[in-house]
PDB file of C-alpha atoms and ligand atoms in Angstrom:
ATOM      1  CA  UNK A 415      10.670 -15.301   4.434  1.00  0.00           C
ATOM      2  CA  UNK A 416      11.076 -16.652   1.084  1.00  0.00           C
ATOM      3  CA  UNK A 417       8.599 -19.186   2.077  1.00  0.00           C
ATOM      4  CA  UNK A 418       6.123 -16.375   2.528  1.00  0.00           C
ATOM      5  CA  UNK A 419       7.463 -14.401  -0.910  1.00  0.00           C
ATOM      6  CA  UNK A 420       6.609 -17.715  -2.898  1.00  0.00           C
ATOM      7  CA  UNK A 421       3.092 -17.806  -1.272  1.00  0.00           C
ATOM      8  CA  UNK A 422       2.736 -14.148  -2.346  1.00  0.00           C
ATOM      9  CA  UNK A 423       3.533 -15.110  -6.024  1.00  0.00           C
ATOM     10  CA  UNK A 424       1.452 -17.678  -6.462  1.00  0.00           C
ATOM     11  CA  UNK A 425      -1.685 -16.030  -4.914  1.00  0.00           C
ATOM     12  CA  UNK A 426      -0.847 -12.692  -6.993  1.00  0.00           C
ATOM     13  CA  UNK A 427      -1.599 -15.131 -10.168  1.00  0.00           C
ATOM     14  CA  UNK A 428      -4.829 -16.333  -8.673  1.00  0.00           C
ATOM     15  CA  UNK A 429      -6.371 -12.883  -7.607  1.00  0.00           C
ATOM     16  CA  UNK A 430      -5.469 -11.710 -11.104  1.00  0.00           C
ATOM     17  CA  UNK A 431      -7.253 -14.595 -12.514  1.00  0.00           C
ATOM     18  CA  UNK A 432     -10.215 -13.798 -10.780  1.00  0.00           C
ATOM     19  CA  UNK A 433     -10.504 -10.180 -11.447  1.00  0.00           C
ATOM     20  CA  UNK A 434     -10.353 -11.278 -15.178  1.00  0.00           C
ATOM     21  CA  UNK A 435     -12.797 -13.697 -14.786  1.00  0.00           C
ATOM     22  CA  UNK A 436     -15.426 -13.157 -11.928  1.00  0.00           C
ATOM     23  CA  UNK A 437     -18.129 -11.403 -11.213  1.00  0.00           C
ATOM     24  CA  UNK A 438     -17.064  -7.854 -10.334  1.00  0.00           C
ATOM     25  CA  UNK A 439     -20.769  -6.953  -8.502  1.00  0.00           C
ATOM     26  CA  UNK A 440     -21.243  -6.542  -4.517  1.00  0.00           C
ATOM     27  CA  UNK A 441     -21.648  -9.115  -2.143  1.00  0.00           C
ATOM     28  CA  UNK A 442     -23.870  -9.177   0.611  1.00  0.00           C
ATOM     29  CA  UNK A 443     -21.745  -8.043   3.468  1.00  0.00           C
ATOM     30  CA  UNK A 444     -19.863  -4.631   4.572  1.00  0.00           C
ATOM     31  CA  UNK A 445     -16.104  -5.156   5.804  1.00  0.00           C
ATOM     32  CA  UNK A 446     -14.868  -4.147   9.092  1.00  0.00           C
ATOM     33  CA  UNK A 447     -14.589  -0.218   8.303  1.00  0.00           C
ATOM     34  CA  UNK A 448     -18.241  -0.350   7.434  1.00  0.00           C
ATOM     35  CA  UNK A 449     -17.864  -0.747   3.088  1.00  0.00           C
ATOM     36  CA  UNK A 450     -19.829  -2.759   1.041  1.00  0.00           C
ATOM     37  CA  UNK A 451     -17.400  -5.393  -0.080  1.00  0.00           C
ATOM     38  CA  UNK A 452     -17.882  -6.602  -3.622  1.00  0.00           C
ATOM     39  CA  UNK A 453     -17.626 -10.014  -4.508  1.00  0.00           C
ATOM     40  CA  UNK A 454     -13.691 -10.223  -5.787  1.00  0.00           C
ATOM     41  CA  UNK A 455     -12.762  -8.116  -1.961  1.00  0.00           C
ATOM     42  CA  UNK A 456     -14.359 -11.245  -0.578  1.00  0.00           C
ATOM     43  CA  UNK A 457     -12.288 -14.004  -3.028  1.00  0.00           C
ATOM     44  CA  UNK A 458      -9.169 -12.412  -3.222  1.00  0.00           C
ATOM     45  CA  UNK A 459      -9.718 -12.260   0.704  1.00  0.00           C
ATOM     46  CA  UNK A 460     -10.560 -15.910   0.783  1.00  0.00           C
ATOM     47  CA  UNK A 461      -7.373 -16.728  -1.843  1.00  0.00           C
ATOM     48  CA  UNK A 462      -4.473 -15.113   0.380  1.00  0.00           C
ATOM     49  CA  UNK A 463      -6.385 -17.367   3.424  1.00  0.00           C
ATOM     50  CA  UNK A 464      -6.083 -20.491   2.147  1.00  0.00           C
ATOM     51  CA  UNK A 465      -2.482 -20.058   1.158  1.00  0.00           C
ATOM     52  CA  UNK A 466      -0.884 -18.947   4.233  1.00  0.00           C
ATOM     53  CA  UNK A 467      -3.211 -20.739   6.499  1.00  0.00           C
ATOM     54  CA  UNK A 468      -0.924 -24.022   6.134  1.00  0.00           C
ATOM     55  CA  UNK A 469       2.613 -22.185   6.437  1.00  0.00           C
ATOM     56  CA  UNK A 470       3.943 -22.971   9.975  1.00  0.00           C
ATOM     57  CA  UNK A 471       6.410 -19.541  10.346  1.00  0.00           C
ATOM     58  CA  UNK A 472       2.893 -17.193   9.535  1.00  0.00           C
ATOM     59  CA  UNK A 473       1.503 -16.945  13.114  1.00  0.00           C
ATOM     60  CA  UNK A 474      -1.654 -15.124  12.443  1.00  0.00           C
ATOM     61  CA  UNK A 475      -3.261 -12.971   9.225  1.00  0.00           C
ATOM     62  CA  UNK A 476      -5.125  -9.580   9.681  1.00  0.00           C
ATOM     63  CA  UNK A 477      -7.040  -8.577   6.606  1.00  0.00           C
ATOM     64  CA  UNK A 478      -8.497  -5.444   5.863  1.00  0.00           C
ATOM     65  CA  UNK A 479     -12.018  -7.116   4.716  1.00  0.00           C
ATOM     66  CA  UNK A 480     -11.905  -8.891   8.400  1.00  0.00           C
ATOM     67  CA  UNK A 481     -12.342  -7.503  11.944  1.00  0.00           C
ATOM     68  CA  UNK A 482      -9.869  -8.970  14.614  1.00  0.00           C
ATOM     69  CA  UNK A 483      -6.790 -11.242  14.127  1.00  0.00           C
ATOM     70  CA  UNK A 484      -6.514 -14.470  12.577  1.00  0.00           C
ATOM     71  CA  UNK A 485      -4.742 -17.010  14.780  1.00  0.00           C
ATOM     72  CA  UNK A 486      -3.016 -19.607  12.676  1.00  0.00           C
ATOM     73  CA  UNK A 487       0.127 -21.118  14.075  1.00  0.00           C
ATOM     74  CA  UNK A 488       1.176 -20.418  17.882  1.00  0.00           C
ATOM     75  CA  UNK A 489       5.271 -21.389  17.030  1.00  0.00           C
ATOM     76  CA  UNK A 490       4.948 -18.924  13.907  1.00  0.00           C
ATOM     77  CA  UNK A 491       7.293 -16.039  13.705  1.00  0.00           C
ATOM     78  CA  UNK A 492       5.373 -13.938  11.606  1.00  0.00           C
ATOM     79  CA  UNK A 493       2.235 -11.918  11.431  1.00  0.00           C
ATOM     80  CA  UNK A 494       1.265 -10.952   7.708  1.00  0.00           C
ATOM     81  CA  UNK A 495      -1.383  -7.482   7.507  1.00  0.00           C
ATOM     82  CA  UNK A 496      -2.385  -7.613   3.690  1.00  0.00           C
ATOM     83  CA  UNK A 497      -5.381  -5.902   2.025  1.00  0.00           C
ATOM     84  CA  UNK A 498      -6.305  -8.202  -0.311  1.00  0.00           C
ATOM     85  CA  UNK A 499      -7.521  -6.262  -3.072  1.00  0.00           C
ATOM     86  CA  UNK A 500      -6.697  -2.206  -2.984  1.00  0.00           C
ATOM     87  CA  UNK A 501      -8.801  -0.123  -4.879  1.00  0.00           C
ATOM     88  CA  UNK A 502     -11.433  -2.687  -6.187  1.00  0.00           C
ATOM     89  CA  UNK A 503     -14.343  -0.488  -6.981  1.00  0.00           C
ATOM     90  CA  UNK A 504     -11.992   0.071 -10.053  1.00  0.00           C
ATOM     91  CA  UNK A 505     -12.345  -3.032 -11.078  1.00  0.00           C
ATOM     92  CA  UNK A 506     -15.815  -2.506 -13.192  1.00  0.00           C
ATOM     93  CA  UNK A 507     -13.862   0.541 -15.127  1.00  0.00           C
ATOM     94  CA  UNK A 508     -11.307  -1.726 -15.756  1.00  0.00           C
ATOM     95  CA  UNK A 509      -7.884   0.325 -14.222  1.00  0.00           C
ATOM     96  CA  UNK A 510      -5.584  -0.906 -12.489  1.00  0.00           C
ATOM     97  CA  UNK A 511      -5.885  -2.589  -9.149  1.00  0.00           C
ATOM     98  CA  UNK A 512      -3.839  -4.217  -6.018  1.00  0.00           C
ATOM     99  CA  UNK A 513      -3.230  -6.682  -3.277  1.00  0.00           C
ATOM    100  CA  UNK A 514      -0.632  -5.218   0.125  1.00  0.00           C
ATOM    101  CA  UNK A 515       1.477  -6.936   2.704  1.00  0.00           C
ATOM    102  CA  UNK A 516       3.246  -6.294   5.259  1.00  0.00           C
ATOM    103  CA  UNK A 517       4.863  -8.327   7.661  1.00  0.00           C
ATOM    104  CA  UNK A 518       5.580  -7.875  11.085  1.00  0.00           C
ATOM    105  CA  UNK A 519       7.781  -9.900  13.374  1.00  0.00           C
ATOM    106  CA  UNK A 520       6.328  -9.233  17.134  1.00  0.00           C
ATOM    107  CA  UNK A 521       3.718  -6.654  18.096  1.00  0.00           C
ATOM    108  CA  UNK A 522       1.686  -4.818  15.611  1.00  0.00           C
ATOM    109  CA  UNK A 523       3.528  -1.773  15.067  1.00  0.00           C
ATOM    110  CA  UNK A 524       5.757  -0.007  11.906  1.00  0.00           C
ATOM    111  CA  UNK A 525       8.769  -0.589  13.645  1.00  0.00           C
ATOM    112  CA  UNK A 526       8.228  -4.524  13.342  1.00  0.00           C
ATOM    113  CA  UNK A 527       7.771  -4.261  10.024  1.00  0.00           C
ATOM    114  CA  UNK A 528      10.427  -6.497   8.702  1.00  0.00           C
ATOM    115  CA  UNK A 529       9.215  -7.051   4.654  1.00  0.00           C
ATOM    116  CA  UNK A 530       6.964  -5.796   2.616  1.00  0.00           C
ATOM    117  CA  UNK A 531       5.463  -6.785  -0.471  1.00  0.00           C
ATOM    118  CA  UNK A 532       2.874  -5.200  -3.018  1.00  0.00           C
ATOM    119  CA  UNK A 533       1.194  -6.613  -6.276  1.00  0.00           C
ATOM    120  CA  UNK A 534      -0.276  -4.594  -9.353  1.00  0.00           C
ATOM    121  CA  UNK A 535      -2.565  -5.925 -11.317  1.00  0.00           C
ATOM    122  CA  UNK A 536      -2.964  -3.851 -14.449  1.00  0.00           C
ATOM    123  CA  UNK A 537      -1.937  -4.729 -18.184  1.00  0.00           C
ATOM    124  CA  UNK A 538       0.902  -6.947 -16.978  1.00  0.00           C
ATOM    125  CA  UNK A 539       0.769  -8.186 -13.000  1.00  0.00           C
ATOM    126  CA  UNK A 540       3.937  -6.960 -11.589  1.00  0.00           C
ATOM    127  CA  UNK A 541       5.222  -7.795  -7.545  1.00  0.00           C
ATOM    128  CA  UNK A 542       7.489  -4.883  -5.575  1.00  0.00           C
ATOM    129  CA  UNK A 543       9.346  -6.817  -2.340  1.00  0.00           C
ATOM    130  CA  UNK A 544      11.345  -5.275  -0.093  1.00  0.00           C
ATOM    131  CA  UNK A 545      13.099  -6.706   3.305  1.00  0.00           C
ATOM    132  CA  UNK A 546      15.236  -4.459   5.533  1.00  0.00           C
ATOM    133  CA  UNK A 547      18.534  -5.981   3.641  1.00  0.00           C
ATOM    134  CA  UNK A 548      17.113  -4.742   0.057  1.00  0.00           C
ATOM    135  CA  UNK A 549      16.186  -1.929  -2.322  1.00  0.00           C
ATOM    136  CA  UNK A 550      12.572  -2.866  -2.837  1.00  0.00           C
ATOM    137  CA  UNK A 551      12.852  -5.685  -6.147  1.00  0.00           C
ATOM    138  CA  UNK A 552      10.825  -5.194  -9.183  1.00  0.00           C
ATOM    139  CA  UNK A 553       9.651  -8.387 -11.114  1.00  0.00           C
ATOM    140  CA  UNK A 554       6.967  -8.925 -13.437  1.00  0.00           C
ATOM    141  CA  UNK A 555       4.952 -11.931 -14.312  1.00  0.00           C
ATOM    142  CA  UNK A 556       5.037 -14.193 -17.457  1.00  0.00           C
ATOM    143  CA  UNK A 557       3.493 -17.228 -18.170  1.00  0.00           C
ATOM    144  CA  UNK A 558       2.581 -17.436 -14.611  1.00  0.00           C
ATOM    145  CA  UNK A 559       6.344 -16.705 -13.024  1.00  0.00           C
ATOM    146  CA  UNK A 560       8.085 -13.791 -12.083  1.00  0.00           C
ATOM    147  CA  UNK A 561      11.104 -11.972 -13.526  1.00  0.00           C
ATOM    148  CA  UNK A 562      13.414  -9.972 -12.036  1.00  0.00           C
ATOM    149  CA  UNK A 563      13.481  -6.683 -13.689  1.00  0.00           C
ATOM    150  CA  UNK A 564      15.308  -4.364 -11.025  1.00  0.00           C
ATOM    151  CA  UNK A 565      16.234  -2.665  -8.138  1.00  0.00           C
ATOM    152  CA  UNK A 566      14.296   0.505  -7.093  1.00  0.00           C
ATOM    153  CA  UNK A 567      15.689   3.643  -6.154  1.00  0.00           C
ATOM    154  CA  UNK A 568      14.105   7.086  -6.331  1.00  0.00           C
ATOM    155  CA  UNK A 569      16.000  10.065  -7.324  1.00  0.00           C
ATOM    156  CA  UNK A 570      16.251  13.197  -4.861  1.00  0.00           C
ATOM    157  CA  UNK A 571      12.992  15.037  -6.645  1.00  0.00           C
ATOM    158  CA  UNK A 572      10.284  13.671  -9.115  1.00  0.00           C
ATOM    159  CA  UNK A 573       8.136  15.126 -11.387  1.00  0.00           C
ATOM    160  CA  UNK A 574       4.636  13.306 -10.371  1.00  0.00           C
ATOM    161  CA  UNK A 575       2.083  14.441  -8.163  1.00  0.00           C
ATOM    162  CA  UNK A 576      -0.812  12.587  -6.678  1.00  0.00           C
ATOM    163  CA  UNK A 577      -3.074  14.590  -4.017  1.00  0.00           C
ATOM    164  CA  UNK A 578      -5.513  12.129  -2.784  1.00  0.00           C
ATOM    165  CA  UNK A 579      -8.737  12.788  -0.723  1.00  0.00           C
ATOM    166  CA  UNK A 580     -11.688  15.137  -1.340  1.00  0.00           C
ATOM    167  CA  UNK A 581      -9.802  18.356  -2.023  1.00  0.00           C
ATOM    168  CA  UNK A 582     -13.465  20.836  -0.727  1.00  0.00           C
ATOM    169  CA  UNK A 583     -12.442  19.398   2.313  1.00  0.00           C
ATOM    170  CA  UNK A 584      -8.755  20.269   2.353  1.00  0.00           C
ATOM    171  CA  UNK A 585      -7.347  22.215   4.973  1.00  0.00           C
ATOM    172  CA  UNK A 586      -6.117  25.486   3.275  1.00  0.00           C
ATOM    173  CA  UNK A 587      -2.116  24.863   3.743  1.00  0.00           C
ATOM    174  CA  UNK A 588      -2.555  21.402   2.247  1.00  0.00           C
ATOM    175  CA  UNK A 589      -4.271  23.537  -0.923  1.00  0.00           C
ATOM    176  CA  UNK A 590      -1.405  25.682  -0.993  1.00  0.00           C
ATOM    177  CA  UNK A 591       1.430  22.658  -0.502  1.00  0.00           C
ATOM    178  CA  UNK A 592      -0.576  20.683  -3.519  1.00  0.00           C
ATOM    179  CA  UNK A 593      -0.745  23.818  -5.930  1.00  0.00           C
ATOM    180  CA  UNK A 594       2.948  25.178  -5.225  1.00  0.00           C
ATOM    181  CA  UNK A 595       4.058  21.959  -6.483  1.00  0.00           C
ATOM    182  CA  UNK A 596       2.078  22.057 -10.111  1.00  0.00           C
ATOM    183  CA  UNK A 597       3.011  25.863 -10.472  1.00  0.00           C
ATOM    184  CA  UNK A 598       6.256  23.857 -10.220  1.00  0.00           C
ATOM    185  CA  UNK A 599       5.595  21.804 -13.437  1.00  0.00           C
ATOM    186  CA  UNK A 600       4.666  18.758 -11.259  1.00  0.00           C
ATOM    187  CA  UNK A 601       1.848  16.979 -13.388  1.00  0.00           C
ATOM    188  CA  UNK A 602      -1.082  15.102 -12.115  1.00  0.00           C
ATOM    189  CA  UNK A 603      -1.178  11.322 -11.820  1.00  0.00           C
ATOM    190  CA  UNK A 604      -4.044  10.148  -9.328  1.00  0.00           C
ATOM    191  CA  UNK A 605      -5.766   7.053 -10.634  1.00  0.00           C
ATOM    192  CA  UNK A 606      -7.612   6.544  -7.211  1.00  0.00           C
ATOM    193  CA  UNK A 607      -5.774   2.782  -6.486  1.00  0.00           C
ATOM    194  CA  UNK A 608      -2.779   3.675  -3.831  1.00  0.00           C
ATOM    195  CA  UNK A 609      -1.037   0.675  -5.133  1.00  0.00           C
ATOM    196  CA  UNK A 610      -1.162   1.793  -9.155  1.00  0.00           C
ATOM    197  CA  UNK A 611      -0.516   5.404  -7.862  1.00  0.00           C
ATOM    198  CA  UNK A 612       3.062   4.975  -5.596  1.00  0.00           C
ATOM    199  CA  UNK A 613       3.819   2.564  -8.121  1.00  0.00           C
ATOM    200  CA  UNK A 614       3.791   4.712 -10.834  1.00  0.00           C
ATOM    201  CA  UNK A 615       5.774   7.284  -8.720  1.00  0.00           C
ATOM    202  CA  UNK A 616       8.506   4.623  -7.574  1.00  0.00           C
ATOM    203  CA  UNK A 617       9.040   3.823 -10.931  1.00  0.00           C
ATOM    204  CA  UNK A 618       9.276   7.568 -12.905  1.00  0.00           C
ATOM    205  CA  UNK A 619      11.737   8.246 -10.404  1.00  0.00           C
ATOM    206  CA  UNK A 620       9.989  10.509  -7.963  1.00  0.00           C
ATOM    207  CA  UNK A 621       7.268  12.513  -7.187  1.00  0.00           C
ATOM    208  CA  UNK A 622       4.653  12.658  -4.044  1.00  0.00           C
ATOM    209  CA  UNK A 623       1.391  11.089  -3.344  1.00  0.00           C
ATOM    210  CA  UNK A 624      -0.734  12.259  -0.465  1.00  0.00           C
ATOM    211  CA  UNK A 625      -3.363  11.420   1.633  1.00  0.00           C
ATOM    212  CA  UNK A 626      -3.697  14.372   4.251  1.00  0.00           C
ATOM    213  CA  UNK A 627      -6.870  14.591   7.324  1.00  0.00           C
ATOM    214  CA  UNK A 628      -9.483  16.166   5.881  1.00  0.00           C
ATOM    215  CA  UNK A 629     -12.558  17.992   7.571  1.00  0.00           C
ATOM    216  CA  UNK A 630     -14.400  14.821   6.921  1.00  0.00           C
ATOM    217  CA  UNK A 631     -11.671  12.579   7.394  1.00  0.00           C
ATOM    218  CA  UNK A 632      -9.448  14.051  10.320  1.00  0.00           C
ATOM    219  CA  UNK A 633      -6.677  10.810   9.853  1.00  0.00           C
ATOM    220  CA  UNK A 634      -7.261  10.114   6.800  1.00  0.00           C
ATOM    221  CA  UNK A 635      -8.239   7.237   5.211  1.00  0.00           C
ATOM    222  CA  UNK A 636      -5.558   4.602   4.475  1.00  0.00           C
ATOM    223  CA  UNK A 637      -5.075   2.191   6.662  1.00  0.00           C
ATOM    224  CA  UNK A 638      -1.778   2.164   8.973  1.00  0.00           C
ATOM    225  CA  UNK A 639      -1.148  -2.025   9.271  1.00  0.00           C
ATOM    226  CA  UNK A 640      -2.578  -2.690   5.516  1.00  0.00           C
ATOM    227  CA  UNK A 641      -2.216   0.052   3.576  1.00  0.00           C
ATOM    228  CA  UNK A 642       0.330   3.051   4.876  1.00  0.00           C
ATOM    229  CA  UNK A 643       3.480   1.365   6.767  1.00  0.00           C
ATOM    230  CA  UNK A 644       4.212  -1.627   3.779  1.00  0.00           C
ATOM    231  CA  UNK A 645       4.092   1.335   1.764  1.00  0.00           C
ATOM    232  CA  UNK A 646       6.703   3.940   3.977  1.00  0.00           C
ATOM    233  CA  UNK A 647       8.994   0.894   4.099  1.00  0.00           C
ATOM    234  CA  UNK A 648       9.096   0.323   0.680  1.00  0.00           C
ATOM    235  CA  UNK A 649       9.245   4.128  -0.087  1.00  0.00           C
ATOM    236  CA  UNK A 650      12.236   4.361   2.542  1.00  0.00           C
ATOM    237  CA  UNK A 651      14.038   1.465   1.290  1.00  0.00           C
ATOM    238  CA  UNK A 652      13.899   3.018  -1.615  1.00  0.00           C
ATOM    239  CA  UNK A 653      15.613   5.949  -0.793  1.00  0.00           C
ATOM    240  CA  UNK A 654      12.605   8.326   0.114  1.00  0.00           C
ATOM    241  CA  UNK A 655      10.354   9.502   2.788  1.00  0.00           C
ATOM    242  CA  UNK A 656       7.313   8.780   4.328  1.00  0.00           C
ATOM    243  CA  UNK A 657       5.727  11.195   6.874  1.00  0.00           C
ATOM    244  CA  UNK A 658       2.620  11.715   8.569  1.00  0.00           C
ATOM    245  CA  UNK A 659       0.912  15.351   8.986  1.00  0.00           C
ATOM    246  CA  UNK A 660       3.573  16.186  12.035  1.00  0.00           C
ATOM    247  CA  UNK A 661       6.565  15.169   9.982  1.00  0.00           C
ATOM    248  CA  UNK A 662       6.835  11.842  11.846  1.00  0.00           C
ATOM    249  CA  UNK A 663       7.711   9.039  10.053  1.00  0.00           C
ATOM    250  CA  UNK A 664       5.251   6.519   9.374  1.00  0.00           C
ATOM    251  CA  UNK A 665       7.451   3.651  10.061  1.00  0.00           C
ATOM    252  CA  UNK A 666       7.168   5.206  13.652  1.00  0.00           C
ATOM    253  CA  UNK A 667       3.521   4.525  13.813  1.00  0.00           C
ATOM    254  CA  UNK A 668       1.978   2.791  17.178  1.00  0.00           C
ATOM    255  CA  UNK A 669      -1.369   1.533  15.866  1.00  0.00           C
ATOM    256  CA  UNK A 670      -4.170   0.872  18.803  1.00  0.00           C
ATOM    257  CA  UNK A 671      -7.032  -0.801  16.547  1.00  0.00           C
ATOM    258  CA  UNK A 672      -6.059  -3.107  13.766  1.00  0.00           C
ATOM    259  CA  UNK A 673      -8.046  -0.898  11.280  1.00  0.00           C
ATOM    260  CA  UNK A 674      -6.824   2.542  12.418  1.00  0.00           C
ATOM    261  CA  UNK A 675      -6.013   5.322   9.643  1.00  0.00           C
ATOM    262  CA  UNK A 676      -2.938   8.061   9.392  1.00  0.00           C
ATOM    263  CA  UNK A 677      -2.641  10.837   6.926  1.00  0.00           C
ATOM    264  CA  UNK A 678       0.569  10.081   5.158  1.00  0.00           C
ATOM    265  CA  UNK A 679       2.769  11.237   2.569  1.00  0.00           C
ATOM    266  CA  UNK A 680       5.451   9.080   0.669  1.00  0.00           C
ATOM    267  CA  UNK A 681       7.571  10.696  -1.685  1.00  0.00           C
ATOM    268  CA  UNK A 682      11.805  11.313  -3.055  1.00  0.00           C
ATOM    269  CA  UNK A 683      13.435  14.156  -0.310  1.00  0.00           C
ATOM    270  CA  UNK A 684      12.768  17.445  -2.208  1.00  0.00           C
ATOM    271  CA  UNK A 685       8.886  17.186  -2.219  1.00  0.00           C
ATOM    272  CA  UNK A 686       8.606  15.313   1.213  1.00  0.00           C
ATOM    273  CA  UNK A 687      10.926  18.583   2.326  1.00  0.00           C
ATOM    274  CA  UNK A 688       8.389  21.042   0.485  1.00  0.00           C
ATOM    275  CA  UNK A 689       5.181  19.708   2.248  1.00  0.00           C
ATOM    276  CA  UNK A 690       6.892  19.704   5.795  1.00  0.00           C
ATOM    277  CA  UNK A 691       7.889  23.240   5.033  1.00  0.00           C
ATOM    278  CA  UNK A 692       4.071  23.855   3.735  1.00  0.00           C
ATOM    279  CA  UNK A 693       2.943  22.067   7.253  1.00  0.00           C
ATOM    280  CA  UNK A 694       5.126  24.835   9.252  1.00  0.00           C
ATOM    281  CA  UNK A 695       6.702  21.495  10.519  1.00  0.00           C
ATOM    282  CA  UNK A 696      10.195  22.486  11.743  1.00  0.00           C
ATOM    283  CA  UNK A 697      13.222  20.160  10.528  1.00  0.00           C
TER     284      UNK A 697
HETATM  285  P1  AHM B1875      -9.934   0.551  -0.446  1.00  0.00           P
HETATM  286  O1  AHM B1875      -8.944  -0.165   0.425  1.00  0.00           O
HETATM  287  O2  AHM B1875     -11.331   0.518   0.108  1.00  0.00           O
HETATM  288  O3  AHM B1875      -9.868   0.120  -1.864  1.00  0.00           O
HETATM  289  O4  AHM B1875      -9.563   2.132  -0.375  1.00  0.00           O
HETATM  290  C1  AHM B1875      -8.244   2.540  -0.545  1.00  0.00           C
HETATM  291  C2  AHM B1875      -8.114   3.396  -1.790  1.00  0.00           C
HETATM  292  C3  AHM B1875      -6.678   3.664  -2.135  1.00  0.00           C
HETATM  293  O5  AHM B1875      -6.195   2.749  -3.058  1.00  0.00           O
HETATM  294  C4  AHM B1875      -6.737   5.032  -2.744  1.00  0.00           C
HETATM  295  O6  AHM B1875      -5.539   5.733  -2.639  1.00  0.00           O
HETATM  296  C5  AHM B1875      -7.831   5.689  -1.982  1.00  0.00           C
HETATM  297  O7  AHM B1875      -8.697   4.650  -1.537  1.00  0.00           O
HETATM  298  C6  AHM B1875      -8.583   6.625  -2.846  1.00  0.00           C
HETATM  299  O8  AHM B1875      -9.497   7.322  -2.095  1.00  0.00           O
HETATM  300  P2  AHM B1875     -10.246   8.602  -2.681  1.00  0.00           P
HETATM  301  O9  AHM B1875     -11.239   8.048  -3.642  1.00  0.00           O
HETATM  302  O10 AHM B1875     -10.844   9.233  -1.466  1.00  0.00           O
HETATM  303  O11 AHM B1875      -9.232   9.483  -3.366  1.00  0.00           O
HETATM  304 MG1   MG B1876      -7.214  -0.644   0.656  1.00  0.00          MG
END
């Protein structure tokens, strides 16, 4: 695993390298959810590839910017799910951006999630790793290695609120969950990157970000294998929840298509509480 943690480290230095330097237009090709894919979705893609494709315990890769599986190494242990480059059309404003993993020992579901990793690349690049063992580890880069700053835990309630999705197409308990929260004194933090957005949450301590089904999206948009279950792990091992719509837990998640979406909801245990309460869900 720390095999796979080093590879992670030094391809978080490339991709940021390239975002700072490259072109940030489209290229010519859509990925496998139908999206234009700009040209860094393609080289940050193409970056994680080439590292792992030489690292005997990494069986196969599935990338969000690929249909299918990629078969590397039949006596590997390991199947890494990444999304190379979270949130990139927020590249060209210049905010902050991010590369997922997760990795999954066995079949392709949240319960064989065994570590999960997640880079930011903003001001500073910073890495979050978690393996069942651990708290999920905070480092941050400098001069091209990374320090260990700490170990995070959230605290029981938070003070940040991020409501993702296109809210004229919220469902009207969702409306109510969202605005019973800021007549709380919950303030709004949605940049539109997941990966800048729990971030910011995991480190202040607490809060909730949310990506419900919407009319137009009924499950959502972010992707369970890429996107949602590193994210509930890390969010879990960290001493908060992670639910979908019903209340389950996203680490309970059975995906049937490598690219299939969940509405989700990671957050610390008092505003996790307050949207299964909102949802009628029953503890
Ligand atoms: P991407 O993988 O195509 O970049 O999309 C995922 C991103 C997430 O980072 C973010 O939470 C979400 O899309 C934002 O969507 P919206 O603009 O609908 O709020
Ligand atoms: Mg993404």
């Amino acid at each position: 695993m720390q095999t796979i943690f080093d590879t992670i480290k030094k391809v978080a230095i490339k991709i940021d390298h390239a975002i700072k330097t490259e072109d940030l237009g489209y290229a010519d090709s859509e990925n496998s959810s139908g999206e234009d894919q700009l040209k860094l979705d393609v080289k940050s893609d193409y970056i994680i590839e080439e590292a792992f494709k030489d690292i005997s315990i990494v069986k196969s890769l599935v990338s969000e910017e690929k249909e299918g599986v990629l078969e590397l190494h039949d006596e590997g242990k390991y199947t890494i799910c990444y999304d190379p480059l979270d949130g990139s059309s927020l590249a060209d404003v210049n905010l902050s951006v991010g590369s997922i993993f997760g990795i999954y020992e066995g079949e392709l579901k949240a319960e064989n999630l065994v570590a999960s990793a997640y880079v930011v690349y903003g001001p500073r690049i910073e890495l979050v790793l978690a393996t069942k063992e651990t708290k999920p580890q905070h480092y941050r880069a400098q001069n091209g290695l990374f320090n260990f700053i700490s170990e995070i835990t959230l605290n029981e309630k938070g003070k940040l609120n991020a409501p993702g999705g296109t809210q004229q197409n919220w469902a009207d308990y969702h409306k109510t969950f969202v605005d019973d929260l800021f007549a709380q004194g919950y303030r709004l933090r949605y940049s539109g990157g997941m990966v800048p957005d729990l971030h910011q949450i995991l480190l202040k301590g607490g809060g909730i970000f949310s990506y419900p089904g919407t009319s137009d999206v009924p499950n959502g948009k972010l992707r369970q294998l890429f996107e949602v279950v590193p994210f509930a792990f890390l969010y879990e091992q960290a001493g908060g929840q992670a639910v979908n719509d019903t209340g389950m837990r996203l680490m309970e998640l059975i995906p049937s298509h490598p690219h299939d979406t969940s509405p989700c909801f990671f957050g610390s245990n008092y505003e996790i509480e307050n949207m299964k309460q909102a949802y009628g869900i029953k503890a």
